[in-house]
GROMACS .gro file of C-alpha atoms in nm:
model
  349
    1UNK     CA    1  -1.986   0.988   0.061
    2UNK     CA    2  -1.857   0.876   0.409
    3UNK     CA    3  -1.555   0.647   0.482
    4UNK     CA    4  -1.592   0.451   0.805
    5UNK     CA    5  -1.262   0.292   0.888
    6UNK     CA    6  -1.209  -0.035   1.041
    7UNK     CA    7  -0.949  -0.185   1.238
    8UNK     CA    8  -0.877  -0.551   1.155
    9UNK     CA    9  -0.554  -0.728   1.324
   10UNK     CA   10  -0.581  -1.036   1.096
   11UNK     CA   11  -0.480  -0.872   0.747
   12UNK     CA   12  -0.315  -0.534   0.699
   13UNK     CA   13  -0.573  -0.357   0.903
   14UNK     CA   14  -0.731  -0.010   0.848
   15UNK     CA   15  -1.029  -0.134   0.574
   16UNK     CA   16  -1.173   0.132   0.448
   17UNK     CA   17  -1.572   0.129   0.380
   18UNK     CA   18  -1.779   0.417   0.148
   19UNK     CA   19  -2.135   0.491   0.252
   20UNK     CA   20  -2.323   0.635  -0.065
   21UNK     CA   21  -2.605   0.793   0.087
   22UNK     CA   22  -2.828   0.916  -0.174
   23UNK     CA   23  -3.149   0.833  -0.323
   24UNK     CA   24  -3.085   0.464  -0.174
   25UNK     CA   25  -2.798   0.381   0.087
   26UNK     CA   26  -2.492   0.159  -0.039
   27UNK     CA   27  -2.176   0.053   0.089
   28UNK     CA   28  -1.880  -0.032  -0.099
   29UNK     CA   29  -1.644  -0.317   0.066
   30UNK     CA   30  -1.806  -0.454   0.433
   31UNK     CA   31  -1.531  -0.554   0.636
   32UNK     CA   32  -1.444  -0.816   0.805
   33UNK     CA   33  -1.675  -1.066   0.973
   34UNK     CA   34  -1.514  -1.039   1.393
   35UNK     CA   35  -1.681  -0.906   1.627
   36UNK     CA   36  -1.483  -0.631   1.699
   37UNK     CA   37  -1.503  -0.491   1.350
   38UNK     CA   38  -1.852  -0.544   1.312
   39UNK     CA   39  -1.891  -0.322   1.614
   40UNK     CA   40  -1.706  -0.078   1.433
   41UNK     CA   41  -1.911  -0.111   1.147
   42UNK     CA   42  -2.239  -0.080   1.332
   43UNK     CA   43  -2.127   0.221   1.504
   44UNK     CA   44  -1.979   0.396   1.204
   45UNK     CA   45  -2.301   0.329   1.052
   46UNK     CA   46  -2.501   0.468   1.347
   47UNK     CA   47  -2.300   0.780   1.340
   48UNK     CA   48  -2.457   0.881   1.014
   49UNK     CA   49  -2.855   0.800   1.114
   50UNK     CA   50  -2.846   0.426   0.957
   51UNK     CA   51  -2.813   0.070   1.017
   52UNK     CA   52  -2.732  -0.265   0.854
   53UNK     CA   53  -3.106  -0.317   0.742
   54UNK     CA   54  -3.128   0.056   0.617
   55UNK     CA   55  -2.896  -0.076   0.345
   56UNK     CA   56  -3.012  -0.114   0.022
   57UNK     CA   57  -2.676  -0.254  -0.179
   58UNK     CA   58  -2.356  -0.375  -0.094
   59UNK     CA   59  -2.073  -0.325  -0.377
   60UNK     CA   60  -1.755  -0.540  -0.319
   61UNK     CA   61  -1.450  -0.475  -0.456
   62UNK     CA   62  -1.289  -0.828  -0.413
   63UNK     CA   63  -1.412  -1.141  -0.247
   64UNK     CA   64  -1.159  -1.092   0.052
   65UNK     CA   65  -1.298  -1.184   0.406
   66UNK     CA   66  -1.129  -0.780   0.461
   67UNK     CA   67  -1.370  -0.694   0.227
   68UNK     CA   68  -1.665  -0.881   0.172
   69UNK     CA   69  -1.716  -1.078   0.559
   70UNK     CA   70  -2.012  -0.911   0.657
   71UNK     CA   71  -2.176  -0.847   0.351
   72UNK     CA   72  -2.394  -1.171   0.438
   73UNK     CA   73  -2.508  -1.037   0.734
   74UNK     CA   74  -2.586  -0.675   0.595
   75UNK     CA   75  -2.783  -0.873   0.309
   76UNK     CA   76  -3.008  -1.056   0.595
   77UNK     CA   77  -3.077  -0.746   0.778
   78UNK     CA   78  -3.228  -0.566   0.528
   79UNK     CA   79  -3.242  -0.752   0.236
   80UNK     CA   80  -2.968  -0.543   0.003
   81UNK     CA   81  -2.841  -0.668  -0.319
   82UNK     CA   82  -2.474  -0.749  -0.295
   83UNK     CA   83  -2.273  -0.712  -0.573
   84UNK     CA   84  -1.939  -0.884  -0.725
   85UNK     CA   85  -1.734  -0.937  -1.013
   86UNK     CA   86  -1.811  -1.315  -1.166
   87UNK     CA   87  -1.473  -1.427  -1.107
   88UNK     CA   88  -1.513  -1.384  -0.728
   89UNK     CA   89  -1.867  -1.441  -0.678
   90UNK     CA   90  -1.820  -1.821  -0.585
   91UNK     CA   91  -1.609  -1.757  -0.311
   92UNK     CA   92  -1.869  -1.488  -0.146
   93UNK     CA   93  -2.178  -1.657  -0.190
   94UNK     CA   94  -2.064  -2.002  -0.074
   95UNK     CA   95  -2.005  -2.219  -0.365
   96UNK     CA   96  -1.630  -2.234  -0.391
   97UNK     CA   97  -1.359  -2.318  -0.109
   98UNK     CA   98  -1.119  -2.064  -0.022
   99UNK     CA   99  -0.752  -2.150   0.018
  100UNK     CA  100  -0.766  -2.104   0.374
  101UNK     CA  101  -0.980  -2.367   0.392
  102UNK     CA  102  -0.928  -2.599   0.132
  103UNK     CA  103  -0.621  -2.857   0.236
  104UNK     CA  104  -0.641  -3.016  -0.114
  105UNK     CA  105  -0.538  -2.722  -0.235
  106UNK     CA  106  -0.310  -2.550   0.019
  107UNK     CA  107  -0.131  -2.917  -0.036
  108UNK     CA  108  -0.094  -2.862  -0.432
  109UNK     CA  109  -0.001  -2.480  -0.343
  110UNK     CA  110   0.256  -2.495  -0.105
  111UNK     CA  111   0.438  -2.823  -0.309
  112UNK     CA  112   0.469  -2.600  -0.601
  113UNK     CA  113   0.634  -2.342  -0.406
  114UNK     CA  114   0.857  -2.584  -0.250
  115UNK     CA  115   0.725  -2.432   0.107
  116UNK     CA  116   0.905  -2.686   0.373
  117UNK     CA  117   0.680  -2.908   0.611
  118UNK     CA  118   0.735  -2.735   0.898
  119UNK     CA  119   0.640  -2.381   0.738
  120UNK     CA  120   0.318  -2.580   0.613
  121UNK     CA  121   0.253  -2.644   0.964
  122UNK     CA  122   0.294  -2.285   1.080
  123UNK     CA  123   0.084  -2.175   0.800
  124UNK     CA  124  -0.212  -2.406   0.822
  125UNK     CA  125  -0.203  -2.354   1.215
  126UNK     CA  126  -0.295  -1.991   1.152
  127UNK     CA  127  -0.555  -2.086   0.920
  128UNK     CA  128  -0.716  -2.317   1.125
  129UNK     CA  129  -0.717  -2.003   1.417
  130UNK     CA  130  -0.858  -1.744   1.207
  131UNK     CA  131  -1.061  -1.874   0.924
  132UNK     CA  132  -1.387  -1.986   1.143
  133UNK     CA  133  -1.422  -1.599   1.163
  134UNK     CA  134  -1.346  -1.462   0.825
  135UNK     CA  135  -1.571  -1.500   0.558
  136UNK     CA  136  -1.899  -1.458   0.768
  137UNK     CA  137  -2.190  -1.565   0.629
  138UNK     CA  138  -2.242  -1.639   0.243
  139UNK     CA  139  -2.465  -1.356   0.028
  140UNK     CA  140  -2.725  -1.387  -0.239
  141UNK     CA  141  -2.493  -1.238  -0.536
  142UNK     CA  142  -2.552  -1.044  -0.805
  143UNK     CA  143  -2.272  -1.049  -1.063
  144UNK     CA  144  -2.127  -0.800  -1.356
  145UNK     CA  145  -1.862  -0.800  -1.590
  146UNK     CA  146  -1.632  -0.542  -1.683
  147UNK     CA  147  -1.742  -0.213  -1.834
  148UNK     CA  148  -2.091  -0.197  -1.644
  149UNK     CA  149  -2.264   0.030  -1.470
  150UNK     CA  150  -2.453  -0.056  -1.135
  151UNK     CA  151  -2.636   0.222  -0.977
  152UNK     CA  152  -2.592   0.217  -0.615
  153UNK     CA  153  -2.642   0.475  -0.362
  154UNK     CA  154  -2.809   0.730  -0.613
  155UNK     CA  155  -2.428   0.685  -0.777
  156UNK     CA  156  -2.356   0.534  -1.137
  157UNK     CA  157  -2.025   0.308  -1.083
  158UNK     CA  158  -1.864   0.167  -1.384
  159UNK     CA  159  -1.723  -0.146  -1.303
  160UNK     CA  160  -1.348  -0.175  -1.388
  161UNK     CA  161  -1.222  -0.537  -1.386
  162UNK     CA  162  -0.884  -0.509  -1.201
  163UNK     CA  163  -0.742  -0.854  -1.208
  164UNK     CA  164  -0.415  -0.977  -1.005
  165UNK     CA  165  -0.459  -0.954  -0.651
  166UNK     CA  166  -0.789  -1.155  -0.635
  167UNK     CA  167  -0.918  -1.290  -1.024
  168UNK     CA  168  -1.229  -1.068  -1.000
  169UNK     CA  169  -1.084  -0.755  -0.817
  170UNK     CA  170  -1.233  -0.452  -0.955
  171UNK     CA  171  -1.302  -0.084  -0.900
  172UNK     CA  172  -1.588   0.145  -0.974
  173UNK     CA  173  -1.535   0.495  -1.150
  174UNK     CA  174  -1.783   0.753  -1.071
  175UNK     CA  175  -1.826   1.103  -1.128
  176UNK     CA  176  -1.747   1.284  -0.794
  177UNK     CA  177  -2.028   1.576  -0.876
  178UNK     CA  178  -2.346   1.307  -0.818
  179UNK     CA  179  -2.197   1.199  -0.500
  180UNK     CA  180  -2.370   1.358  -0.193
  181UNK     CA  181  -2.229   1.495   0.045
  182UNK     CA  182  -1.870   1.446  -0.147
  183UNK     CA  183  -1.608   1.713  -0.225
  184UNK     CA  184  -1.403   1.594  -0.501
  185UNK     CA  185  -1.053   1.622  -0.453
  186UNK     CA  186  -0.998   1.884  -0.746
  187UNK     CA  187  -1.257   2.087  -0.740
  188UNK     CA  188  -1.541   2.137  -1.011
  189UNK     CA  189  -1.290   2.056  -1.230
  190UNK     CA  190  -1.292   1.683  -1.107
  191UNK     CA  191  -1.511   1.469  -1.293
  192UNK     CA  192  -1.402   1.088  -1.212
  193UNK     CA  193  -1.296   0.948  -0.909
  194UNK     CA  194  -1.279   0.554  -0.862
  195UNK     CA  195  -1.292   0.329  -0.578
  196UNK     CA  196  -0.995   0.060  -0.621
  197UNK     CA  197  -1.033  -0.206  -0.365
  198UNK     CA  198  -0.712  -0.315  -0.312
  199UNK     CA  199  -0.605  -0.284  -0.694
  200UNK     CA  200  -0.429   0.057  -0.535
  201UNK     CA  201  -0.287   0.162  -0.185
  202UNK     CA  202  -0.155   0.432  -0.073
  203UNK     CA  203   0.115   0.217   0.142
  204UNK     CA  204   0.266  -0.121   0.084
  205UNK     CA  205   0.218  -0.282  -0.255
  206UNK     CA  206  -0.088  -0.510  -0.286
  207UNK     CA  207  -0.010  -0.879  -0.247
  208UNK     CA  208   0.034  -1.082  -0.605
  209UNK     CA  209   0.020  -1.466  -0.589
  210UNK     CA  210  -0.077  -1.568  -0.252
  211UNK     CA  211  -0.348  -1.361  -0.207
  212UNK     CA  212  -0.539  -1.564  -0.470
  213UNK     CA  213  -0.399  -1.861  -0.594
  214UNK     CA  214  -0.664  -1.923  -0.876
  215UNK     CA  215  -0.509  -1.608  -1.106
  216UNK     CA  216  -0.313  -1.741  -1.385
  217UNK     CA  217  -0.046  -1.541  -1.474
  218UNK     CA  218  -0.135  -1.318  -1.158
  219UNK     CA  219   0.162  -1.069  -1.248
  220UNK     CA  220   0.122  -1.004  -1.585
  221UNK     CA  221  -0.263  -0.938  -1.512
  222UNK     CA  222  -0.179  -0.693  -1.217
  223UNK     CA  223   0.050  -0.541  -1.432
  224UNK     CA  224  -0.193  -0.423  -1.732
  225UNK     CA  225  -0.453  -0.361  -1.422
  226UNK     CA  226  -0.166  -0.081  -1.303
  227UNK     CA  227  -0.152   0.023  -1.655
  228UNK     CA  228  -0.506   0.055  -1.707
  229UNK     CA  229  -0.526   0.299  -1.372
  230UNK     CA  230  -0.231   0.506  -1.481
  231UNK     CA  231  -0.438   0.574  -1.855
  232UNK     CA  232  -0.793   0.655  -1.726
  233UNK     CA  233  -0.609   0.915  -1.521
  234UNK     CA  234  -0.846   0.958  -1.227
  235UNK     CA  235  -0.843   1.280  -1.008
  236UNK     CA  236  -0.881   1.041  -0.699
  237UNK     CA  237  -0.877   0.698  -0.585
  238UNK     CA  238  -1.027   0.600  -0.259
  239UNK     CA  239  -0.904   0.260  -0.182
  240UNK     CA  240  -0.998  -0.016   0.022
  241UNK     CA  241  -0.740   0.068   0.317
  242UNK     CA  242  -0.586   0.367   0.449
  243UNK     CA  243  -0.609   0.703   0.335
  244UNK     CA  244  -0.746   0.909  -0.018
  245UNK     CA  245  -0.493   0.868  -0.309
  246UNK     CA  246  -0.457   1.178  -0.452
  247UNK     CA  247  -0.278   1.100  -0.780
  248UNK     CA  248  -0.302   0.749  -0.892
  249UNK     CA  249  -0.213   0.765  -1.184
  250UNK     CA  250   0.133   0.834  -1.011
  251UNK     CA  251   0.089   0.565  -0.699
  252UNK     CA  252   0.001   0.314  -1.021
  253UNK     CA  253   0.320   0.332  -1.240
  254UNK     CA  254   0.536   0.346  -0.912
  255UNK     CA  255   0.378   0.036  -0.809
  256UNK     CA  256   0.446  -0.103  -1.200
  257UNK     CA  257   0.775   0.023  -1.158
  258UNK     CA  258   0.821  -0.151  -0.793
  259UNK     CA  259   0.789  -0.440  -0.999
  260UNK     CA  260   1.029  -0.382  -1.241
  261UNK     CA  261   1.295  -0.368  -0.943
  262UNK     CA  262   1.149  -0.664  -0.816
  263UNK     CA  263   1.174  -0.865  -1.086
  264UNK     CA  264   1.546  -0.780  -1.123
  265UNK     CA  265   1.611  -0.850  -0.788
  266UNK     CA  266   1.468  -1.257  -0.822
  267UNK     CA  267   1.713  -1.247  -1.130
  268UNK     CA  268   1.987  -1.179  -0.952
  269UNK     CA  269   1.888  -1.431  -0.628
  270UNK     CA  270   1.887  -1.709  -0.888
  271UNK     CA  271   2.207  -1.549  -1.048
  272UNK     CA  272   2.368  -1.577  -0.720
  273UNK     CA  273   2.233  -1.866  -0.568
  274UNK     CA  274   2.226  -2.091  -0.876
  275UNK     CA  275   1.773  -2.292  -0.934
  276UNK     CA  276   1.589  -2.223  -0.622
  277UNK     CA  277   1.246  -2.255  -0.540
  278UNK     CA  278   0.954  -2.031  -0.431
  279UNK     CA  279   1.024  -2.075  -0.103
  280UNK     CA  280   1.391  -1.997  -0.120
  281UNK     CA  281   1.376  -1.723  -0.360
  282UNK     CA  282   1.108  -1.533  -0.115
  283UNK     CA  283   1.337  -1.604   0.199
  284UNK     CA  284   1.607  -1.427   0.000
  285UNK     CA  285   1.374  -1.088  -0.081
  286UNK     CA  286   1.196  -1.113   0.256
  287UNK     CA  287   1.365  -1.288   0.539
  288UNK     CA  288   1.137  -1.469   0.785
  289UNK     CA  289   0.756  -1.441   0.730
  290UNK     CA  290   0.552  -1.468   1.014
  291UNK     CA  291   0.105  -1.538   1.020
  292UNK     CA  292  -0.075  -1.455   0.653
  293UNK     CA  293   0.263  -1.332   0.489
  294UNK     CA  294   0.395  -1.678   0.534
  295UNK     CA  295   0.162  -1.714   0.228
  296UNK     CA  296   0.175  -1.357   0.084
  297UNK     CA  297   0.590  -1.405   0.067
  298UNK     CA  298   0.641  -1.720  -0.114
  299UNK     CA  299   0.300  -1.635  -0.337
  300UNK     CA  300   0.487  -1.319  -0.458
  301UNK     CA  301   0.819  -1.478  -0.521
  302UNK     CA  302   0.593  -1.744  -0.729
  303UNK     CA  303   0.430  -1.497  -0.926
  304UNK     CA  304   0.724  -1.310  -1.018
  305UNK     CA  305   0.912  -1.681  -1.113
  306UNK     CA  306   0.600  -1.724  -1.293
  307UNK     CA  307   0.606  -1.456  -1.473
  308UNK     CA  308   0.974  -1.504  -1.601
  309UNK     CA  309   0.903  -1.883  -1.680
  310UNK     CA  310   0.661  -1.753  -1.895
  311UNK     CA  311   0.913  -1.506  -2.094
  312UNK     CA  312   1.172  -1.774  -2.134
  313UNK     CA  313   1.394  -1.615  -1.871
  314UNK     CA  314   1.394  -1.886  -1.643
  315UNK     CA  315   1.293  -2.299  -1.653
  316UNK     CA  316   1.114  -2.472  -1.435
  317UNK     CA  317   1.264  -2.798  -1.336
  318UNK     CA  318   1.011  -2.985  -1.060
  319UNK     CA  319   0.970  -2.680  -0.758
  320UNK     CA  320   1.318  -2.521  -0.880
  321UNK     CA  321   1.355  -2.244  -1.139
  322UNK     CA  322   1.700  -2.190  -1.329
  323UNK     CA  323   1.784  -1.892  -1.515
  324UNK     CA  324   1.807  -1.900  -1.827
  325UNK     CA  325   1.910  -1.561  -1.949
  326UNK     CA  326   2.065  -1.349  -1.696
  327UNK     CA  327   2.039  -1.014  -1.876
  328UNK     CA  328   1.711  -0.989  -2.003
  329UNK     CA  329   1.533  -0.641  -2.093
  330UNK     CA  330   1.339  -0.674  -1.765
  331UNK     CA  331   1.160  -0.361  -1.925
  332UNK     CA  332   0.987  -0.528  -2.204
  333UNK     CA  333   0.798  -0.768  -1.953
  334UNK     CA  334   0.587  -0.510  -1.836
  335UNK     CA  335   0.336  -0.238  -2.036
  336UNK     CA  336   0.541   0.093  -2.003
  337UNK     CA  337   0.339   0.355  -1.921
  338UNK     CA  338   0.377   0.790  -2.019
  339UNK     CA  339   0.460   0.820  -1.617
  340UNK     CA  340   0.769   0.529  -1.601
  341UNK     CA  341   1.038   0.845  -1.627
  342UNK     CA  342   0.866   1.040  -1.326
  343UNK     CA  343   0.849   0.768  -1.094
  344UNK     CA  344   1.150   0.493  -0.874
  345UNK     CA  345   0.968   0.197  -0.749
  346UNK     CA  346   1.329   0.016  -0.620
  347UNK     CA  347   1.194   0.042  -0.276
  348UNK     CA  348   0.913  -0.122  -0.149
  349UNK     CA  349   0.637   0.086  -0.233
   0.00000   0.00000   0.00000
C-alpha cells in the first residue's frame, strides 16, 4: 500500500490517497478535481510505474469533492469501477445537487440556522468561486451497504457504514497481512487495519452538520460511528488526511469526548445569553468564520442544538433555541465507551 498525498487549498488540505497494488490496482479516495491536485495525483501515480487508466477500481470513502473529484476522470481513463456507499452515490454520479450548488436549499439551510443576509452573501460568493472545480466529472457507481466486502486491489475491504460527517461516509477494514507492499503498524501481530475517510483524523475534529446537510440527527449518528471505531479496536487507521493513526480506538473516544465538552459549552452560551440561534450560538464557540467554515461553524452549532432539541434539553421556537433544562446529564446523550476515563476531549481535538 502507498499513500500519495495531496495538497488542496479549498478544504483542510493534505488528502490522503491509498494505492492497493496487488493482483489489480485500486485507489481509495481520488482527490480533488483542480488542476493542481490532479497533477499531484498523476505524478504520485507515476512514481509507482502506473497511471489513471492502469486503474482498475476506485473505493471512496465519502462523496466529498476532497475525496471523490477525480474519480470520474480515473473511471474514463481506464474504465475502473468506482465504488460508494448508497447514501452518497447520488451526489458522485450526478443525480443529486450538492449544497454548494443548490440555492433552494442553501436558502432553506441557512434560514434555519438563522445565518444573516450578509453572511449568506459571503458564503454563496465562495461557492459560486470554487464549486465549477470541485466535483469533476460524474462516475458510473457501483454501490454497497454496510457489512460488505469489495475486493479491490487484491485486498478484501469490509465496508463499515460511518454516518455523520457525510450520510454515506464509511471505512473499509482489512487485514494488513494481504496488503502488498504494507507493514502493519504492529507487527505480525496486527491483523485489521481500516481506512476511515474522514470518519477519523489525526488533527482537528471532522466537521458535523455543515458538511452534509441531508444527515438527520448528524450528531447522534457520528457519535455511535465514534463508538463503533473505539469497539472494533483497530491496530491502525489510515485516514483520508494527514498522517497514520496509530491508536484509534483512543483518537475515537477523545473525539466522542470532544463532544461531550462541546455540548456543555452550547448549554452554557444559551445559559448565558438567554434563545439564540445557530448562527449566534456558533459565533459564540468560534468567533468569525471565514470561506467553507462559514458553513462548517454554524452547521456544527446546528447539529449540536439539534441534538439537544431532540433530548428535551432545549426548544425550538422559529430559528431560536431556549434551554430548557440547564443541568442535564450531558453524559447520557452520548454512547460511553470502555476508553471515556483515559481520554479529555475539552479542547478542540
Amino acid at each position: 500500500m502507498k499513500r500519495i498525498q495531496l495538497g488542496n487549498t479549498v478544504f483542510e488540505g493534505e488528502n490522503d490517497v491509498y494505492l492497493l497494488d496487488g493482483e489489480t490496482t485500486a485507489l481509495v479516495d481520488t482527490g480533488v478535481a483542480l488542476p493542481d491536485v490532479r497533477g499531484e495525483l498523476v505524478d504520485g501515480l507515476a512514481e509507482h510505474g502506473r497511471s489513471f487508466a492502469d486503474v482498475d477500481a476506485v473505493v471512496l470513502t465519502h462523496w466529498h469533492p476532497d475525496h471523490a473529484g477525480l474519480a470520474g476522470e480515473v473511471q474514463a481513463a481506464g474504465g475502473a469501477d468506482v465504488f460508494v456507499h448508497e447514501a452518497d452515490a447520488g451526489l458522485v454520479d450526478g443525480t443529486e445537487t450538492p449544497l454548494f450548488a443548490d440555492r433552494d436549499l442553501q436558502r432553506e439551510t441557512f434560514e434555519r440556522w438563522g445565518m444573516p443576509a450578509a453572511d449568506r452573501e459571503r458564503l454563496t460568493g465562495f461557492f459560486d468561486a470554487v464549486s465549477a472545480d470541485l466535483s469533476g466529472d460524474p462516475a458510473d457507481v457501483t454501490t454497497f451497504g454496510d457489512g460488505e466486502v469489495i475486493e479491490a486491489g487484491g485486498v478484501a475491504l469490509e465496508a463499515l457504514h460511518l454516518p455523520g460527517h457525510t450520510a454515506g461516509l464509511s471505512g473499509f477494514a482489512f487485514d494488513p497481512r494481504t496488503v502488498p507492499d504494507h507493514e502493519p503498524v504492529a507487527g505480525d501481530d496486527a491483523t485489521e487495519e481500516v481506512f476511515t475517510g474522514d470518519a477519523l483524523l489525526p488533527k482537528y475534529t471532522p466537521n458535523v452538520g455543515g458538511a452534509d446537510v441531508r444527515v438527520e440527527g448528524a450528531l447522534a449518528a457520528y457519535a455511535e460511528s465514534l463508538a463503533r471505531l473505539v469497539d472494533r479496536d483497530f491496530d491502525a487507521a489510515h485516514p483520508g488526511h494527514r498522517w497514520r493513526i496509530d491508536e484509534p480506538s483512543r483518537r475515537a473516544a477523545t473525539i466522542l469526548d470532544h463532544h461531550r465538552h462541546r455540548t456543555r459549552r452550547v448549554i452554557d452560551v444559551l445559559d448565558e445569553s438567554g434563545p439564540a440561534t445557530a448562527w449566534e450560538v456558533s459565533a459564540a464557540l468560534f468567533g468569525s468564520l471565514e470561506d467553507i467554515h462559514v458553513l462548517h461553524g454554524p452547521g456544527e452549532a446546528f447539529s449540536h442544538l439539534d441534538h439537544l432539541a431532540a433530548a428535551g434539553v432545549v426548544e425550538r421556537d422559529g430559528t431560536a433555541y431556549r434551554l430548557v433544562d440547564p443541568e442535564p446529564d450531558v453524559g447520557a446523550l452520548f454512547p460511553t465507551t470502555p476508553l471515556d476515563d483515559l481520554v479529555d476531549g475539552s479542547e478542540d481535538a
